[in-house]
Tab-separated table of C-alpha atoms in Angstrom:
chain	number	residue	atom	x	y	z
A	1	UNK	CA	9.879	17.243	-6.606
A	2	UNK	CA	7.405	16.141	-9.288
A	3	UNK	CA	6.000	18.828	-11.613
A	4	UNK	CA	8.661	21.378	-10.617
A	5	UNK	CA	11.119	23.146	-12.958
A	6	UNK	CA	12.141	21.260	-16.111
A	7	UNK	CA	14.538	22.026	-18.973
A	8	UNK	CA	11.618	23.524	-20.912
A	9	UNK	CA	9.303	24.978	-18.249
A	10	UNK	CA	9.456	26.733	-14.928
A	11	UNK	CA	7.196	25.541	-12.133
A	12	UNK	CA	5.097	28.690	-12.657
A	13	UNK	CA	4.669	27.863	-16.357
A	14	UNK	CA	3.532	24.342	-15.484
A	15	UNK	CA	0.946	25.663	-13.028
A	16	UNK	CA	-0.314	28.195	-15.595
A	17	UNK	CA	-0.727	25.524	-18.285
A	18	UNK	CA	-2.549	23.258	-15.838
A	19	UNK	CA	-4.964	26.059	-14.984
A	20	UNK	CA	-5.711	26.748	-18.654
A	21	UNK	CA	-6.461	23.086	-19.347
A	22	UNK	CA	-8.297	22.463	-16.079
A	23	UNK	CA	-5.904	19.618	-15.377
A	24	UNK	CA	-5.177	17.851	-12.112
A	25	UNK	CA	-1.732	16.352	-11.528
A	26	UNK	CA	-0.349	14.169	-8.785
A	27	UNK	CA	2.605	12.015	-7.827
A	28	UNK	CA	2.869	9.198	-5.317
A	29	UNK	CA	5.450	6.649	-4.260
A	30	UNK	CA	5.296	3.203	-2.723
A	31	UNK	CA	8.198	0.941	-1.863
A	32	UNK	CA	8.292	-0.563	-5.359
A	33	UNK	CA	6.677	1.935	-7.727
A	34	UNK	CA	6.240	5.646	-8.376
A	35	UNK	CA	3.278	7.204	-10.201
A	36	UNK	CA	3.048	10.514	-12.057
A	37	UNK	CA	-0.543	11.209	-13.099
A	38	UNK	CA	-2.420	13.828	-15.116
A	39	UNK	CA	-6.224	13.893	-15.172
A	40	UNK	CA	-7.882	16.180	-17.731
A	41	UNK	CA	-10.621	16.482	-20.346
A	42	UNK	CA	-10.161	14.199	-23.355
A	43	UNK	CA	-9.680	17.133	-25.751
A	44	UNK	CA	-6.555	18.237	-23.876
A	45	UNK	CA	-4.851	14.831	-24.086
A	46	UNK	CA	-1.960	15.936	-26.395
A	47	UNK	CA	-1.077	18.915	-24.178
A	48	UNK	CA	-1.446	16.858	-20.999
A	49	UNK	CA	0.780	14.091	-22.341
A	50	UNK	CA	3.488	16.549	-23.380
A	51	UNK	CA	3.540	18.216	-19.940
A	52	UNK	CA	3.493	14.865	-18.126
A	53	UNK	CA	6.401	13.469	-20.131
A	54	UNK	CA	8.372	16.724	-19.914
A	55	UNK	CA	8.064	16.684	-16.116
A	56	UNK	CA	9.084	13.037	-15.972
A	57	UNK	CA	11.939	13.153	-18.506
A	58	UNK	CA	13.469	16.581	-18.000
A	59	UNK	CA	13.382	17.616	-14.320
A	60	UNK	CA	16.116	20.012	-13.165
A	61	UNK	CA	16.020	19.277	-9.414
A	62	UNK	CA	17.279	22.747	-8.511
A	63	UNK	CA	19.001	22.903	-5.114
A	64	UNK	CA	16.748	25.726	-3.861
A	65	UNK	CA	13.679	23.648	-4.727
A	66	UNK	CA	15.199	20.586	-3.057
A	67	UNK	CA	15.717	22.620	0.119
A	68	UNK	CA	12.090	23.784	0.092
A	69	UNK	CA	10.871	20.216	-0.264
A	70	UNK	CA	13.187	19.030	2.521
A	71	UNK	CA	11.444	21.449	4.891
A	72	UNK	CA	8.109	19.830	3.991
A	73	UNK	CA	9.612	16.345	4.311
A	74	UNK	CA	10.829	17.102	7.844
A	75	UNK	CA	7.333	18.244	8.783
A	76	UNK	CA	5.996	14.958	7.400
A	77	UNK	CA	8.475	12.997	9.515
A	78	UNK	CA	7.359	14.906	12.624
A	79	UNK	CA	3.702	14.261	11.816
A	80	UNK	CA	4.430	10.549	11.372
A	81	UNK	CA	5.421	10.306	15.034
A	82	UNK	CA	1.944	11.615	15.947
A	83	UNK	CA	0.069	9.206	13.667
A	84	UNK	CA	0.310	5.761	15.275
A	85	UNK	CA	-1.290	3.854	12.391
A	86	UNK	CA	1.099	5.178	9.728
A	87	UNK	CA	4.024	4.889	12.121
A	88	UNK	CA	3.303	1.241	12.927
A	89	UNK	CA	2.866	0.251	9.283
A	90	UNK	CA	6.340	1.694	8.675
A	91	UNK	CA	7.729	-0.178	11.679
A	92	UNK	CA	6.287	-3.477	10.456
A	93	UNK	CA	8.469	-3.260	7.364
A	94	UNK	CA	11.531	-2.054	9.242
A	95	UNK	CA	11.533	-5.010	11.658
A	96	UNK	CA	9.746	-7.595	9.508
A	97	UNK	CA	12.174	-7.572	6.585
A	98	UNK	CA	15.861	-7.452	5.870
A	99	UNK	CA	16.927	-5.958	2.552
A	100	UNK	CA	15.142	-3.511	0.274
A	101	UNK	CA	11.644	-3.766	1.784
A	102	UNK	CA	13.081	-2.767	5.163
A	103	UNK	CA	14.017	0.656	3.793
A	104	UNK	CA	11.744	3.408	5.145
A	105	UNK	CA	9.141	4.873	2.810
A	106	UNK	CA	9.310	8.174	4.711
A	107	UNK	CA	12.958	9.166	5.076
A	108	UNK	CA	14.224	9.599	8.651
A	109	UNK	CA	15.878	12.845	9.738
A	110	UNK	CA	19.449	11.537	9.371
A	111	UNK	CA	18.757	10.572	5.744
A	112	UNK	CA	17.145	13.939	4.973
A	113	UNK	CA	20.269	15.674	6.265
A	114	UNK	CA	22.323	13.989	3.519
A	115	UNK	CA	19.984	14.690	0.579
A	116	UNK	CA	20.887	17.334	-2.010
A	117	UNK	CA	20.299	17.962	-5.713
A	118	UNK	CA	23.213	15.718	-6.778
A	119	UNK	CA	21.910	12.688	-4.865
A	120	UNK	CA	18.398	13.129	-6.286
A	121	UNK	CA	19.756	13.485	-9.832
A	122	UNK	CA	21.808	10.302	-9.409
A	123	UNK	CA	18.745	8.376	-8.191
A	124	UNK	CA	16.667	9.774	-11.048
A	125	UNK	CA	19.139	8.793	-13.794
A	126	UNK	CA	19.519	5.272	-12.386
A	127	UNK	CA	15.795	4.571	-12.087
A	128	UNK	CA	13.895	6.729	-14.591
A	129	UNK	CA	14.860	4.913	-17.792
A	130	UNK	CA	12.754	3.736	-20.719
A	131	UNK	CA	12.935	0.048	-19.784
A	132	UNK	CA	11.542	0.762	-16.287
A	133	UNK	CA	8.646	3.051	-17.232
A	134	UNK	CA	5.074	2.323	-18.331
A	135	UNK	CA	2.750	4.902	-19.914
A	136	UNK	CA	-0.850	3.964	-19.110
A	137	UNK	CA	-4.087	5.809	-19.847
A	138	UNK	CA	-7.848	5.327	-19.731
A	139	UNK	CA	-10.682	7.095	-21.540
A	140	UNK	CA	-8.586	7.633	-24.678
A	141	UNK	CA	-8.165	5.848	-28.022
A	142	UNK	CA	-5.057	3.658	-27.876
A	143	UNK	CA	-3.777	4.454	-31.379
A	144	UNK	CA	-4.336	8.172	-30.808
A	145	UNK	CA	-2.308	8.014	-27.589
A	146	UNK	CA	0.389	5.917	-29.241
A	147	UNK	CA	0.880	8.433	-32.040
A	148	UNK	CA	1.708	11.245	-29.617
A	149	UNK	CA	3.634	9.064	-27.171
A	150	UNK	CA	5.923	7.731	-29.903
A	151	UNK	CA	7.018	11.256	-30.834
A	152	UNK	CA	7.780	12.130	-27.218
A	153	UNK	CA	9.404	8.888	-26.066
A	154	UNK	CA	11.117	7.212	-29.032
A	155	UNK	CA	14.541	8.729	-28.236
A	156	UNK	CA	14.467	7.783	-24.537
A	157	UNK	CA	17.433	5.568	-23.756
A	158	UNK	CA	17.369	2.305	-21.876
A	159	UNK	CA	19.292	2.296	-18.653
A	160	UNK	CA	22.081	0.042	-17.468
A	161	UNK	CA	20.566	-3.275	-16.328
A	162	UNK	CA	20.289	-3.314	-12.541
A	163	UNK	CA	20.012	-6.316	-10.281
A	164	UNK	CA	16.649	-6.319	-8.552
A	165	UNK	CA	17.215	-5.643	-4.836
A	166	UNK	CA	16.387	-8.616	-2.648
A	167	UNK	CA	14.339	-8.759	0.517
A	168	UNK	CA	13.959	-11.505	3.095
A	169	UNK	CA	11.084	-11.769	5.539
A	170	UNK	CA	12.420	-12.315	9.067
A	171	UNK	CA	9.697	-11.193	11.498
A	172	UNK	CA	10.359	-9.211	14.646
A	173	UNK	CA	9.079	-6.853	17.329
A	174	UNK	CA	9.097	-3.045	17.620
A	175	UNK	CA	7.812	-1.021	20.592
A	176	UNK	CA	7.530	2.765	20.635
A	177	UNK	CA	6.655	4.426	23.912
A	178	UNK	CA	4.413	7.500	23.573
A	179	UNK	CA	2.297	9.578	25.929
A	180	UNK	CA	-1.179	8.242	25.181
A	181	UNK	CA	-4.146	6.731	26.996
A	182	UNK	CA	-4.500	4.195	24.178
A	183	UNK	CA	-2.166	1.475	22.974
A	184	UNK	CA	-1.963	0.685	19.269
A	185	UNK	CA	-0.722	-2.715	18.066
A	186	UNK	CA	-0.200	-4.138	14.579
A	187	UNK	CA	0.327	-7.904	14.350
A	188	UNK	CA	1.249	-9.287	10.929
A	189	UNK	CA	2.504	-12.352	9.059
A	190	UNK	CA	4.094	-12.843	5.659
A	191	UNK	CA	2.045	-13.299	2.494
A	192	UNK	CA	4.555	-15.513	0.636
A	193	UNK	CA	4.854	-14.672	-3.052
A	194	UNK	CA	3.036	-11.330	-2.871
A	195	UNK	CA	1.028	-10.139	-5.892
A	196	UNK	CA	2.948	-12.441	-8.239
A	197	UNK	CA	1.206	-15.409	-6.615
A	198	UNK	CA	-2.100	-14.251	-8.069
A	199	UNK	CA	-4.350	-16.940	-6.644
A	200	UNK	CA	-2.966	-16.612	-3.108
A	201	UNK	CA	-3.182	-12.815	-3.351
A	202	UNK	CA	-6.829	-13.117	-4.391
A	203	UNK	CA	-7.570	-15.447	-1.460
A	204	UNK	CA	-5.860	-12.977	0.884
A	205	UNK	CA	-8.031	-10.123	-0.431
A	206	UNK	CA	-11.189	-12.124	0.246
A	207	UNK	CA	-9.937	-13.078	3.732
A	208	UNK	CA	-9.408	-9.406	4.531
A	209	UNK	CA	-13.038	-8.695	3.610
A	210	UNK	CA	-14.143	-11.795	5.527
A	211	UNK	CA	-12.397	-10.620	8.697
A	212	UNK	CA	-13.190	-6.939	8.098
A	213	UNK	CA	-13.464	-4.918	11.270
A	214	UNK	CA	-13.273	-1.193	11.870
A	215	UNK	CA	-13.759	1.309	14.670
A	216	UNK	CA	-16.203	1.392	17.543
A	217	UNK	CA	-17.493	4.632	15.996
A	218	UNK	CA	-18.472	4.318	12.331
A	219	UNK	CA	-18.247	7.683	10.556
A	220	UNK	CA	-20.715	8.332	7.755
A	221	UNK	CA	-23.519	6.279	9.270
A	222	UNK	CA	-23.910	2.789	10.732
A	223	UNK	CA	-24.041	-0.539	8.943
A	224	UNK	CA	-20.795	-0.706	6.964
A	225	UNK	CA	-19.088	-4.083	7.330
A	226	UNK	CA	-21.210	-5.058	10.322
A	227	UNK	CA	-21.431	-8.682	9.182
A	228	UNK	CA	-17.644	-9.156	9.091
A	229	UNK	CA	-16.128	-11.541	11.627
A	230	UNK	CA	-14.175	-8.918	13.575
A	231	UNK	CA	-17.254	-6.744	14.002
A	232	UNK	CA	-19.481	-9.603	15.149
A	233	UNK	CA	-16.941	-11.478	17.248
A	234	UNK	CA	-14.824	-8.629	18.677
A	235	UNK	CA	-16.147	-5.069	18.360
A	236	UNK	CA	-19.709	-6.015	19.312
A	237	UNK	CA	-18.508	-8.134	22.229
A	238	UNK	CA	-15.575	-6.266	23.800
A	239	UNK	CA	-16.542	-2.650	24.412
A	240	UNK	CA	-13.063	-1.620	25.532
A	241	UNK	CA	-11.781	-2.223	21.997
A	242	UNK	CA	-11.663	1.105	20.154
A	243	UNK	CA	-10.705	-0.318	16.745
A	244	UNK	CA	-9.956	-3.774	15.401
A	245	UNK	CA	-9.448	-4.440	11.693
A	246	UNK	CA	-7.654	-6.666	9.192
A	247	UNK	CA	-5.100	-5.069	6.853
A	248	UNK	CA	-2.569	-5.966	4.174
A	249	UNK	CA	0.616	-4.387	2.786
A	250	UNK	CA	1.505	-6.446	-0.275
A	251	UNK	CA	4.413	-6.156	-2.727
A	252	UNK	CA	5.405	-8.066	-5.852
A	253	UNK	CA	7.140	-11.014	-4.179
A	254	UNK	CA	6.078	-10.772	-0.532
A	255	UNK	CA	3.662	-8.951	1.724
A	256	UNK	CA	2.145	-8.576	5.170
A	257	UNK	CA	-1.322	-9.477	6.408
A	258	UNK	CA	-2.555	-8.957	9.924
A	259	UNK	CA	-4.735	-7.152	12.440
A	260	UNK	CA	-4.438	-3.574	13.661
A	261	UNK	CA	-6.013	-2.794	17.032
A	262	UNK	CA	-6.442	0.118	19.419
A	263	UNK	CA	-7.414	-0.342	23.052
A	264	UNK	CA	-6.728	1.052	26.546
A	265	UNK	CA	-3.405	-0.236	27.854
A	266	UNK	CA	-5.066	-2.301	30.598
A	267	UNK	CA	-6.894	-4.347	27.949
A	268	UNK	CA	-4.121	-4.625	25.362
A	269	UNK	CA	-2.861	-8.057	26.455
A	270	UNK	CA	-6.365	-9.497	26.091
A	271	UNK	CA	-6.874	-7.699	22.761
A	272	UNK	CA	-3.665	-9.133	21.283
A	273	UNK	CA	-4.681	-12.603	22.442
A	274	UNK	CA	-8.065	-12.109	20.736
A	275	UNK	CA	-6.291	-11.065	17.526
A	276	UNK	CA	-4.225	-14.254	17.554
A	277	UNK	CA	-7.350	-16.325	18.226
A	278	UNK	CA	-9.224	-14.709	15.323
A	279	UNK	CA	-6.384	-15.434	12.910
A	280	UNK	CA	-6.143	-19.032	14.124
A	281	UNK	CA	-9.918	-19.428	13.718
A	282	UNK	CA	-9.753	-18.504	10.019
A	283	UNK	CA	-7.027	-21.139	9.585
A	284	UNK	CA	-9.129	-23.818	11.319
A	285	UNK	CA	-11.358	-25.960	9.053
A	286	UNK	CA	-15.029	-25.623	9.969
A	287	UNK	CA	-14.694	-22.242	11.713
A	288	UNK	CA	-15.652	-20.153	8.658
A	289	UNK	CA	-19.068	-20.894	7.162
A	290	UNK	CA	-20.069	-21.022	3.506
A	291	UNK	CA	-22.445	-18.089	4.096
A	292	UNK	CA	-19.603	-15.956	5.499
A	293	UNK	CA	-17.325	-16.833	2.591
A	294	UNK	CA	-19.943	-16.099	-0.059
A	295	UNK	CA	-20.731	-12.757	1.579
A	296	UNK	CA	-17.014	-11.877	1.629
A	297	UNK	CA	-16.585	-12.844	-2.027
A	298	UNK	CA	-19.611	-10.805	-3.092
A	299	UNK	CA	-18.423	-7.795	-1.097
A	300	UNK	CA	-14.893	-8.007	-2.529
A	301	UNK	CA	-16.172	-8.280	-6.100
A	302	UNK	CA	-18.486	-5.313	-5.527
A	303	UNK	CA	-15.631	-3.220	-4.134
A	304	UNK	CA	-13.298	-4.062	-7.041
A	305	UNK	CA	-15.913	-3.234	-9.672
A	306	UNK	CA	-16.845	0.021	-7.938
A	307	UNK	CA	-13.201	1.138	-7.840
A	308	UNK	CA	-12.784	0.381	-11.539
A	309	UNK	CA	-15.620	2.777	-12.368
A	310	UNK	CA	-13.025	5.537	-11.870
A	311	UNK	CA	-10.858	6.176	-14.937
A	312	UNK	CA	-8.079	7.415	-12.669
A	313	UNK	CA	-8.054	4.062	-10.854
A	314	UNK	CA	-8.206	2.160	-14.168
A	315	UNK	CA	-5.172	3.999	-15.572
A	316	UNK	CA	-3.155	3.353	-12.416
A	317	UNK	CA	-4.259	-0.297	-12.359
A	318	UNK	CA	-3.072	-0.773	-15.952
A	319	UNK	CA	0.325	0.708	-15.139
A	320	UNK	CA	0.858	-1.277	-11.946
A	321	UNK	CA	-0.142	-4.574	-13.577
A	322	UNK	CA	2.215	-3.990	-16.507
A	323	UNK	CA	5.090	-3.326	-14.111
A	324	UNK	CA	4.258	-6.355	-11.943
A	325	UNK	CA	2.993	-8.948	-14.447
A	326	UNK	CA	4.214	-7.619	-17.797
A	327	UNK	CA	0.613	-7.506	-19.046
A	328	UNK	CA	-2.822	-6.391	-17.943
A	329	UNK	CA	-4.983	-9.283	-16.873
A	330	UNK	CA	-8.710	-8.891	-17.642
A	331	UNK	CA	-10.977	-8.172	-14.698
A	332	UNK	CA	-12.970	-11.328	-15.473
A	333	UNK	CA	-9.835	-13.354	-14.675
A	334	UNK	CA	-9.678	-11.998	-11.117
A	335	UNK	CA	-13.441	-12.227	-10.627
A	336	UNK	CA	-13.370	-15.890	-11.652
A	337	UNK	CA	-10.491	-16.505	-9.219
A	338	UNK	CA	-12.629	-15.038	-6.435
A	339	UNK	CA	-15.701	-17.055	-7.382
A	340	UNK	CA	-13.669	-20.286	-7.287
A	341	UNK	CA	-12.307	-19.768	-3.753
A	342	UNK	CA	-13.438	-22.480	-1.336
A	343	UNK	CA	-13.429	-22.851	2.437
A	344	UNK	CA	-10.452	-25.205	2.104
A	345	UNK	CA	-8.566	-22.512	0.153
A	346	UNK	CA	-9.163	-20.005	2.952
A	347	UNK	CA	-7.997	-22.356	5.717
A	348	UNK	CA	-4.972	-23.579	3.726
A	349	UNK	CA	-3.772	-20.071	2.895
A	350	UNK	CA	-4.277	-18.871	6.474
A	351	UNK	CA	-2.301	-21.839	7.852
A	352	UNK	CA	0.546	-21.146	5.415
A	353	UNK	CA	0.572	-17.504	6.464
A	354	UNK	CA	0.525	-18.261	10.205
A	355	UNK	CA	3.436	-20.664	9.734
A	356	UNK	CA	5.690	-17.642	9.105
A	357	UNK	CA	7.319	-15.667	11.906
A	358	UNK	CA	5.034	-12.987	13.378
A	359	UNK	CA	5.887	-9.308	13.114
A	360	UNK	CA	4.518	-7.032	15.837
A	361	UNK	CA	4.731	-3.269	16.284
A	362	UNK	CA	3.185	-1.254	19.133
A	363	UNK	CA	2.804	2.439	20.023
A	364	UNK	CA	1.700	4.229	23.195
A	365	UNK	CA	1.793	2.714	26.672
A	366	UNK	CA	3.526	-0.502	25.624
A	367	UNK	CA	4.310	-1.902	29.099
A	368	UNK	CA	1.405	-4.358	28.977
A	369	UNK	CA	1.802	-5.469	25.361
A	370	UNK	CA	2.455	-9.238	25.500
A	371	UNK	CA	6.043	-10.384	24.926
A	372	UNK	CA	6.931	-11.370	21.368
A	373	UNK	CA	7.773	-14.862	22.615
A	374	UNK	CA	4.198	-15.227	23.899
A	375	UNK	CA	2.838	-14.617	20.389
A	376	UNK	CA	5.221	-17.184	18.904
A	377	UNK	CA	4.250	-19.758	21.538
A	378	UNK	CA	0.502	-19.192	20.960
A	379	UNK	CA	0.975	-19.995	17.294
A	380	UNK	CA	2.907	-23.233	17.746
């Protein structure tokens, strides 16, 4: 519903103005934040800012437009069932948490059936208030931006204070039977404290690079991540494994870290056992070498710096940090945190993570996926 009809513009007018300015707009949502973005040439900043704020402050949410978007949303729900990786990441949250983080990011069919323009307007007025919004930009003079933003935003009211919804990590197991030759499994554990525990979150990011992984077929040419532990110790050794990689889904106060794997159903029990063993190995002092850690730190730093070469990424990073931390921390702060990580830090964090209840989700032929109790017993 972003960038549709507003009090001052029709959707057609918005599209026409974007074409004249050569602008590119987008909107995305995660479980904790929503982003409206406008990317354009610097000379069009005033016009871009006015359109962006108009679309964010004055949407009409017309019922006919809501109905059109609901058709697209239902198609997205149907596609989700055919995409095991996206489906399982959703399931991890649904069974791994109680409270707000257990709410689906992609609305199920029964929820879509209840949505109309009035419900969307109510949600908008409760959440889109001045005290909950950050305007972030890159590639523009701050004072220049501030002058225009003040004119457009100074009369925006603060909303009624709302209690932050709570979530509790509980762990659990979800199994979805599907007609497939392959079985997909995601095994995860809690990252206590989430992004707000900055040092732990930094260690987790380096551990993900350290473990790495990927698919048995590497698109775009060979060589990417081939020195990571999961490539060397799993993908290069067990040829029945189709994919095997570390992942994270992290929020402000909690998060998930684990391994996602794809394998024929006859090998899935062994593959899950290997995943548990690889996680335990990272938590065991002496298993990870200084060379591996230094390589992971260098690779993580390189990836972060490369991403920040994009002004689009920089603007979004500024906004997300302000919402999470209340300020933007300099990149040197995070780079120093990475440089200071030791082997003891890696093992200590991994042990703390593995001390939480596991969350497992599987898709496909799930008959031979090990029982949840087996995973818990392996970790004792």
